[in-house]
Short mmCIF file of C-alpha atoms and ligand atoms in Angstrom, two decimals:
data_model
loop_
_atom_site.label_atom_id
_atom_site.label_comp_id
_atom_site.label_asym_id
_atom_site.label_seq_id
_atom_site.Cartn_x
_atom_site.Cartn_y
_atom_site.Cartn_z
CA UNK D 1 16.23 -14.98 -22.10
CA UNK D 2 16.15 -11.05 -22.14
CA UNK D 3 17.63 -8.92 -25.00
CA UNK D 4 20.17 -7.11 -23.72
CA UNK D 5 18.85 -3.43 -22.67
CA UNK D 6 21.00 -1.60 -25.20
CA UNK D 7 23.69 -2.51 -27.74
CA UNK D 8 25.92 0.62 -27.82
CA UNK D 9 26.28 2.81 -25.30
CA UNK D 10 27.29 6.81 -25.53
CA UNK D 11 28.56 8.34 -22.45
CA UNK D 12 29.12 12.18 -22.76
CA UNK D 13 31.14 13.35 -19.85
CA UNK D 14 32.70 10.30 -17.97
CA UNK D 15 33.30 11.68 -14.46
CA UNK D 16 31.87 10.44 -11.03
CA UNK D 17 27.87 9.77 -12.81
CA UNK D 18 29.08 8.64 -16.23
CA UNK D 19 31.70 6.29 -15.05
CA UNK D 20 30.04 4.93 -12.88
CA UNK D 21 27.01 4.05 -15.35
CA UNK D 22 29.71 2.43 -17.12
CA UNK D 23 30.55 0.31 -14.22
CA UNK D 24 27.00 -0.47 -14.47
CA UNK D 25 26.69 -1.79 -17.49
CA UNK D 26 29.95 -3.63 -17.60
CA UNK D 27 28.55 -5.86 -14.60
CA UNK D 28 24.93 -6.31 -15.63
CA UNK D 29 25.33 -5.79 -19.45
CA UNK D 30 28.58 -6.97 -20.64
CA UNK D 31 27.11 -7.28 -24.29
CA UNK D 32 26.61 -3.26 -24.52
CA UNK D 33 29.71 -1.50 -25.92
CA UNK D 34 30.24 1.61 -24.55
CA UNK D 35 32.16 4.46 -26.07
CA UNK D 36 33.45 7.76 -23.31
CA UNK D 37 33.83 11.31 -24.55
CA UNK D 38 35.32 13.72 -22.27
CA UNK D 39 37.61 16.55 -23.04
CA UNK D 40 41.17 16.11 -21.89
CA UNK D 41 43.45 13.37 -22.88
CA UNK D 42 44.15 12.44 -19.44
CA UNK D 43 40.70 11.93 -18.54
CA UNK D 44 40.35 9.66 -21.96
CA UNK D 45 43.47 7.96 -20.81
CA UNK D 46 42.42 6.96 -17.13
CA UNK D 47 39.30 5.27 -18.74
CA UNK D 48 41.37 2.81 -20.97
CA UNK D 49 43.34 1.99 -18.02
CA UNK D 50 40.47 1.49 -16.33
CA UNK D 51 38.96 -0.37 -18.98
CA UNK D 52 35.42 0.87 -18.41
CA UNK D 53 34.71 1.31 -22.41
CA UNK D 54 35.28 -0.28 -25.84
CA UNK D 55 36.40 2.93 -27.35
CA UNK D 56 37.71 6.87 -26.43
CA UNK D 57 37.09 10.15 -27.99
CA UNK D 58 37.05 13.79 -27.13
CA UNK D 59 34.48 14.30 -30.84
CA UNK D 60 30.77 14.10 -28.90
CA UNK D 61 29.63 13.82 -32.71
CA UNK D 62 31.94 10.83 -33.23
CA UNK D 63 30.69 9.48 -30.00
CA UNK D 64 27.14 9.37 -30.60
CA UNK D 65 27.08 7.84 -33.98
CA UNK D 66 25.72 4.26 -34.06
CA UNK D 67 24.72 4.41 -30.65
CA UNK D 68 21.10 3.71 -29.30
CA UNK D 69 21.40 5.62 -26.31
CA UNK D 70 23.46 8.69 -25.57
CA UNK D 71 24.06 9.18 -21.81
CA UNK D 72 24.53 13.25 -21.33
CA UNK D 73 26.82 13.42 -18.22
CA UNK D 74 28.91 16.69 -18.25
CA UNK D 75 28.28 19.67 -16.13
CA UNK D 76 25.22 21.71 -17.00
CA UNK D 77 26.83 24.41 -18.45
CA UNK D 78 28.08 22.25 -21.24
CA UNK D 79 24.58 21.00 -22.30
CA UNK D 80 24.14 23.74 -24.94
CA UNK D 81 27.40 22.61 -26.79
CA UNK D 82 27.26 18.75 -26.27
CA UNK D 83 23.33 19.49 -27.98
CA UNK D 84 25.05 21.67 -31.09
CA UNK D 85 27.49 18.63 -31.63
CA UNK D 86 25.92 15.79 -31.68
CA UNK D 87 22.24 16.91 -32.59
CA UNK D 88 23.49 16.29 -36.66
CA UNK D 89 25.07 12.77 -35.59
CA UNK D 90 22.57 11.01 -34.03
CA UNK D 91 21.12 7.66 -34.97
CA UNK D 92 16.96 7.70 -35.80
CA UNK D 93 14.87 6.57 -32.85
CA UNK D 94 18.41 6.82 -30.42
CA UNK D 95 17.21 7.61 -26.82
CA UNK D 96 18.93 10.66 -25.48
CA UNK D 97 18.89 10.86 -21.90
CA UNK D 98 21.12 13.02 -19.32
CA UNK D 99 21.49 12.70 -15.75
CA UNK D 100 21.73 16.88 -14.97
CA UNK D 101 20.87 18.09 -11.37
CA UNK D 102 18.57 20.51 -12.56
CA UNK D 103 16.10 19.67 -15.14
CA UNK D 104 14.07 22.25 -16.62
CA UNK D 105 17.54 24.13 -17.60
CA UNK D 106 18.44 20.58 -18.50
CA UNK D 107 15.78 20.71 -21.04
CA UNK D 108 16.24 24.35 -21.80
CA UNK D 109 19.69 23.95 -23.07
CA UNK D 110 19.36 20.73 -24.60
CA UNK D 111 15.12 19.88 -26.29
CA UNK D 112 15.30 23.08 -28.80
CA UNK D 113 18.50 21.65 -30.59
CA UNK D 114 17.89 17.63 -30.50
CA UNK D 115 16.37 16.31 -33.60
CA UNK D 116 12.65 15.12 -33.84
CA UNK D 117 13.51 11.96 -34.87
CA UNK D 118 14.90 10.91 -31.23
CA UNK D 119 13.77 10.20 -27.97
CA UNK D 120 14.44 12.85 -25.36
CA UNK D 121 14.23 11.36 -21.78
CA UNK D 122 15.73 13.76 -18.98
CA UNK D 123 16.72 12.16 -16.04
CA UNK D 124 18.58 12.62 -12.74
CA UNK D 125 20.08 9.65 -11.05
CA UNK D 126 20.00 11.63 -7.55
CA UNK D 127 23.00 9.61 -6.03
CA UNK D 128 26.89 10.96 -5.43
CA UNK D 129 29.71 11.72 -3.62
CA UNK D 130 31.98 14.69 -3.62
CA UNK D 131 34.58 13.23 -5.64
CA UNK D 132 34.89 13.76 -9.48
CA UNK D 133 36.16 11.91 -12.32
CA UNK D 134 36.58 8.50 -13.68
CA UNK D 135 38.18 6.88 -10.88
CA UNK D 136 35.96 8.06 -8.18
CA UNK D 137 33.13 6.01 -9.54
CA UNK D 138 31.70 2.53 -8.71
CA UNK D 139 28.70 0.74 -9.71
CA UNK D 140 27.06 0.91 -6.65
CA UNK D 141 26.81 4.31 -6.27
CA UNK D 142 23.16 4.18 -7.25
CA UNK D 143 21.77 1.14 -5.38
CA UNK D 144 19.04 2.06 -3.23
CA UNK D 145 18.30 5.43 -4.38
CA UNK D 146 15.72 7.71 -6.37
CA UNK D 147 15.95 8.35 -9.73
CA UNK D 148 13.75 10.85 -11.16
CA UNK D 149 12.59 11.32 -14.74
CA UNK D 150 11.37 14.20 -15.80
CA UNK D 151 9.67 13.21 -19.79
CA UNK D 152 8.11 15.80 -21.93
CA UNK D 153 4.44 15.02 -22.57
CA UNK D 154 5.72 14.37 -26.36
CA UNK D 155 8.24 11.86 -25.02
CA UNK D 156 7.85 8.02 -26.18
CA UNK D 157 6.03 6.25 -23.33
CA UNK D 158 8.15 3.25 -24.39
CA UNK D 159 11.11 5.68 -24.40
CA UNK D 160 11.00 6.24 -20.45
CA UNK D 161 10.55 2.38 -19.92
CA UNK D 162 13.74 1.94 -20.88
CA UNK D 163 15.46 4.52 -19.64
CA UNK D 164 13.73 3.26 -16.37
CA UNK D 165 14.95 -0.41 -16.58
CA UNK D 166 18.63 1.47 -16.97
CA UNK D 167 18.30 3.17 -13.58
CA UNK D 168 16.92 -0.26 -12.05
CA UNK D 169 19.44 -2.04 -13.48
CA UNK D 170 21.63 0.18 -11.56
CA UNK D 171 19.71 -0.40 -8.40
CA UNK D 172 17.42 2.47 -8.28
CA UNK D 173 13.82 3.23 -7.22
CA UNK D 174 12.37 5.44 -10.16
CA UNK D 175 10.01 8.36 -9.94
CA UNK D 176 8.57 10.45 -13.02
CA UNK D 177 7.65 14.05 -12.18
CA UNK D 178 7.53 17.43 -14.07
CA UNK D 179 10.59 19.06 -14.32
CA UNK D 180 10.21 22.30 -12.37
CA UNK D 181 8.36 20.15 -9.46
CA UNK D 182 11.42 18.04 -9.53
CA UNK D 183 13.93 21.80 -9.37
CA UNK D 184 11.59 22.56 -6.06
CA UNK D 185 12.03 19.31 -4.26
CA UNK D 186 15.79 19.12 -5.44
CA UNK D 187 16.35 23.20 -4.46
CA UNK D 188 14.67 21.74 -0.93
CA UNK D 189 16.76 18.16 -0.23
CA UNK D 190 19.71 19.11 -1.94
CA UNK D 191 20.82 22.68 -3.30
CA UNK D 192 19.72 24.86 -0.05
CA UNK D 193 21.85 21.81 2.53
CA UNK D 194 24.91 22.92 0.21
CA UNK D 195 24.47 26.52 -0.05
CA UNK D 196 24.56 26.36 3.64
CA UNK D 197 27.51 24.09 4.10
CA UNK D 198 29.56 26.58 1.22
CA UNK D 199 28.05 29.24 3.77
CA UNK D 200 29.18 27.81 6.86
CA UNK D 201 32.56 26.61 5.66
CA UNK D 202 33.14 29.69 4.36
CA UNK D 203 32.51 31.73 7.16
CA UNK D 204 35.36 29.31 9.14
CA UNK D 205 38.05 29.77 6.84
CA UNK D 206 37.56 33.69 7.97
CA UNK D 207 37.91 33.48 11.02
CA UNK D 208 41.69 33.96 12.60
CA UNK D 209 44.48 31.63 11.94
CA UNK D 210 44.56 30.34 15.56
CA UNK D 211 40.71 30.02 15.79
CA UNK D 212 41.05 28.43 12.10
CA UNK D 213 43.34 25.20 13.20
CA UNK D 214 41.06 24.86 16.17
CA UNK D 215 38.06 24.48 14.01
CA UNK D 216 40.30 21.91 12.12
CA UNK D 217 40.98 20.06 15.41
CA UNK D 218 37.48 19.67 16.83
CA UNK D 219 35.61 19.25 13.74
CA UNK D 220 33.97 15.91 14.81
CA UNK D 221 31.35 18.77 16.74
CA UNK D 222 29.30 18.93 13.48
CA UNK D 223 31.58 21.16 11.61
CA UNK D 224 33.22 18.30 9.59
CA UNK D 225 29.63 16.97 8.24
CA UNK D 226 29.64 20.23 6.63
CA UNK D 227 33.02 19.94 4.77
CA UNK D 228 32.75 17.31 3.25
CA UNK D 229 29.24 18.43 1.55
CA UNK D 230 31.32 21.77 0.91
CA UNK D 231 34.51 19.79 -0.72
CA UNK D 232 31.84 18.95 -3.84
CA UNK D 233 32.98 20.19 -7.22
CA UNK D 234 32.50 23.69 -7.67
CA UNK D 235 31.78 23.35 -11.12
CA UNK D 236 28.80 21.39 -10.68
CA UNK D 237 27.61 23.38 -8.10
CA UNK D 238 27.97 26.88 -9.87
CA UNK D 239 26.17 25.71 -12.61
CA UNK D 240 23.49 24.02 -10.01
CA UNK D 241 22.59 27.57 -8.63
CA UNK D 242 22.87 29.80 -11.82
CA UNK D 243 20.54 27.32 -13.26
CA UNK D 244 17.86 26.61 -10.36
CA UNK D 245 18.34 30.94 -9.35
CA UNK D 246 14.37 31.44 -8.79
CA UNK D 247 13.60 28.11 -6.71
CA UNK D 248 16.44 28.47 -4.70
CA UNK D 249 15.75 32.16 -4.40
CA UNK D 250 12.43 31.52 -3.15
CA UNK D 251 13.68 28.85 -0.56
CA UNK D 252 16.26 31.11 1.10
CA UNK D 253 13.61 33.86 1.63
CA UNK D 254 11.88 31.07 3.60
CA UNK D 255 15.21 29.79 5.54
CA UNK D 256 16.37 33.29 6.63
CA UNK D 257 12.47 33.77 7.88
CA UNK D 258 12.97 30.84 10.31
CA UNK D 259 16.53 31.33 10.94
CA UNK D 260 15.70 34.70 11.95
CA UNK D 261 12.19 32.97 14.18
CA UNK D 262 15.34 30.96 15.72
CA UNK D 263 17.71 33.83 16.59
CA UNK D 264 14.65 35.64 18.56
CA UNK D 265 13.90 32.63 20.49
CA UNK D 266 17.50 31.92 21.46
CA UNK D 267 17.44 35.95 22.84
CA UNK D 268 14.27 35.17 24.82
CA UNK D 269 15.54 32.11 25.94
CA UNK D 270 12.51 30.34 25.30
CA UNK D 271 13.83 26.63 26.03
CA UNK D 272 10.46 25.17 25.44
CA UNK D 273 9.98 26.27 21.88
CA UNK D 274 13.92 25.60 21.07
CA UNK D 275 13.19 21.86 22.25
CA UNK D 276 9.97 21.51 20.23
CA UNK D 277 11.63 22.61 16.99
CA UNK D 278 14.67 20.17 17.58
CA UNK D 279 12.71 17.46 18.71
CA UNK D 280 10.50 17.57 15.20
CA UNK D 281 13.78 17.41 13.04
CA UNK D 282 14.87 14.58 14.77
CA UNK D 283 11.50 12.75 13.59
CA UNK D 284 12.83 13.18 9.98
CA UNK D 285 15.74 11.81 10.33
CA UNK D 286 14.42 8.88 12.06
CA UNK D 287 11.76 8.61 8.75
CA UNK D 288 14.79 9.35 6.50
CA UNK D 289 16.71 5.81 7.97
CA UNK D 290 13.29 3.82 7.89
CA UNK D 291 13.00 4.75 4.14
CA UNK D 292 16.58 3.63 3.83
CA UNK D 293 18.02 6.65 2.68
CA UNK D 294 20.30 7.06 5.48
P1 NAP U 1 32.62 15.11 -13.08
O1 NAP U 1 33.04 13.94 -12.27
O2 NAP U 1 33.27 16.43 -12.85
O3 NAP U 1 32.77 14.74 -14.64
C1 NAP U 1 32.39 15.62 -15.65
C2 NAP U 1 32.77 15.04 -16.99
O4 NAP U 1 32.27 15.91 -18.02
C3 NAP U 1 34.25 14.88 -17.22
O5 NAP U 1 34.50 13.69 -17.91
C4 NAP U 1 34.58 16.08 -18.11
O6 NAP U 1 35.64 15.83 -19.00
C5 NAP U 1 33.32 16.21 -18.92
N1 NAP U 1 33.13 17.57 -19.44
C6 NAP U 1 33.22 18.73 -18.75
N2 NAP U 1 32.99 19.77 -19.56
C7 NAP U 1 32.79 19.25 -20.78
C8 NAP U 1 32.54 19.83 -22.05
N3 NAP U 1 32.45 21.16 -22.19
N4 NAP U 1 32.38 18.98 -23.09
C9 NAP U 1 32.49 17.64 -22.93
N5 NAP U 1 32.73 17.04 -21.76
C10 NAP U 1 32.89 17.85 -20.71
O7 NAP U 1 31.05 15.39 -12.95
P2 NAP U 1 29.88 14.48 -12.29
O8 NAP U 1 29.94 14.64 -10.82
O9 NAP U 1 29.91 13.12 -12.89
O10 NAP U 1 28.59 15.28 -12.78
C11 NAP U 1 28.14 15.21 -14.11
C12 NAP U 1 26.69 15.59 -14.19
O11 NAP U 1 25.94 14.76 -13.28
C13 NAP U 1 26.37 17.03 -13.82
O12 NAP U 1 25.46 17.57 -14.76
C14 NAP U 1 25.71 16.94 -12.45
O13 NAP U 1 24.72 17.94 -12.28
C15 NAP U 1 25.10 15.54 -12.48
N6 NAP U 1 25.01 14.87 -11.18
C16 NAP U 1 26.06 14.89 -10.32
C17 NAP U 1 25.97 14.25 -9.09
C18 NAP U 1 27.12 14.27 -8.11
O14 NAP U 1 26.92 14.11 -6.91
N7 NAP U 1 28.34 14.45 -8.56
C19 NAP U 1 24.79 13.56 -8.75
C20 NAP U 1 23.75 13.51 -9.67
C21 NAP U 1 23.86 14.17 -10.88
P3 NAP U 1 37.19 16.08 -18.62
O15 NAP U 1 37.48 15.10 -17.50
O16 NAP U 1 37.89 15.73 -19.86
O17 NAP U 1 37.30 17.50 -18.19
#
């Protein structure tokens, strides 16, 4: 029979991603103990109820100690701090891994404080919803899709194995890649679709009151598709574009190039060339449903 993956179980930051590791782990590994840290009592409260670990605590140092793996799951700007805390507390050999959107300020904020004598895997589970917190979780958040590790070259081989059977555990195909290839690809699939949904939804809420409950009304026209991506937590996303600035910087030059290559041929009414740009977007969504990312 297998050993069980990991005995005990740090989760630092138990929102939507930790929580729902949790979940994980209760179904597929109900010999690992798990121990939450978040910040407010309420947040440490709605996990007992829940029942999704053996023990609470708002002390990241307390959290960590004994632990084999320490989960970092909090907003990016709180890397720096969670680092300072629980750098002095951790066991030898522990694997620290996170799940941050963006990984080379992952690794900024967290490699120059974490002790030598642990395993530093950064990862990004690149599943989620625009919900937050404990209760918007579920263990099957992350069947089906990528997870991307992005090791240092001094990182444990054996290290990233296991941080790899975690994420397939969970259900998830996993990819290793350098960190700031990973911020491109992420700036491209996911960062740049948001800016322009907080764009677009911002405009909207602008406009007039009587234009503005019309909007509401006849959402279903595309407009909705865009509110929900804009309804994700704002700060997560703040800290996703202060810490990916020159990728997505580089992107929007790019997107306002073609959106401006759009606008002329609208005014020339060139038909032809509108229906040849629209008809090679609809190929990738057709590829993105046969890769069953849909
Ligand atoms: P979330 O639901 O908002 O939960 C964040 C958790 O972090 C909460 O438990 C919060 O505690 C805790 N926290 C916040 N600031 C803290 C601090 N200074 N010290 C200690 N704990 C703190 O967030 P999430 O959506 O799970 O995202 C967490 C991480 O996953 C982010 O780094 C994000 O980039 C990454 N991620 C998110 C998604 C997604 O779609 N949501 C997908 C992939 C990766 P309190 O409740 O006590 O405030």
């Amino acid at each position: 029979m297998r050993g069980v993956l990991f005995q005990r179980v740090a989760i630092i930051g138990f929102g939507l991603i930790g929580s729902s590791l949790a979940r994980v782990l209760r179904r597929d590994s109900p010999e690992t103990r798990i121990v939450a840290c978040a910040r407010r009592a309420e947040t440490l409260a709605t996990v007992k109820r829940l029942a999704l670990a053996d023990a609470t605590t708002d002390d990241a140092a307390a959290a960590v100690a004994g632990a084999d793996l320490v989960v970092i799951a909090t907003p990016l700007s709180a890397y720096a701090e969670v680092a300072r805390r629980i750098a002095p507390a951790l066991e030898d050999g522990a694997i620290v891994t996170d799940v941050g959107s963006v990984k080379g300020a992952a690794i900024a904020a967290l490699q120059p404080t974490l002790p030598k004598r642990v395993h530093f895997v950064p990862g990004h589970p690149v599943a989620g919803t625009e919900h937050s917190g404990p209760e918007a979780g579920f263990a099957d958040l992350f069947r089906d899709r990528w997870c991307i590790l992005t090791p240092l070259p001094e990182t444990a081989p054996a290290a990233v194995a296991r941080i790899a059977a975690l994420w397939e555990m969970a259900g998830m195909r996993v990819a290793t890649m350098a960190a700031d290839h990973h911020d491109k690809v992420l700036a491209v699939t996911s960062h740049l679709p948001h800016l322009i949904a907080y764009t677009i939804v911002g405009t909207a809420t602008e406009l007039g009151q009587d234009l503005q409950s019309e909007v509401v009304a006849y959402s279903a026209g595309g407009f909705r598709d865009f509110t929900r991506i804009a309804a994700s937590d704002p700060v997560m996303w703040r800290d996703i574009f202060l810490s990916n600035r020159e990728a997505v910087l580089e992107l929007l030059q790019r997107f306002n190039e073609d959106l401006t290559a759009l606008q002329r041929t609208i005014r020339r009414g060139d038909g032809e060339a509108l229906h040849e740009w629209f008809t090679r977007t609809r190929a990738i969504r057709r590829s993105i449903i046969e890769a069953r990312q849909a």
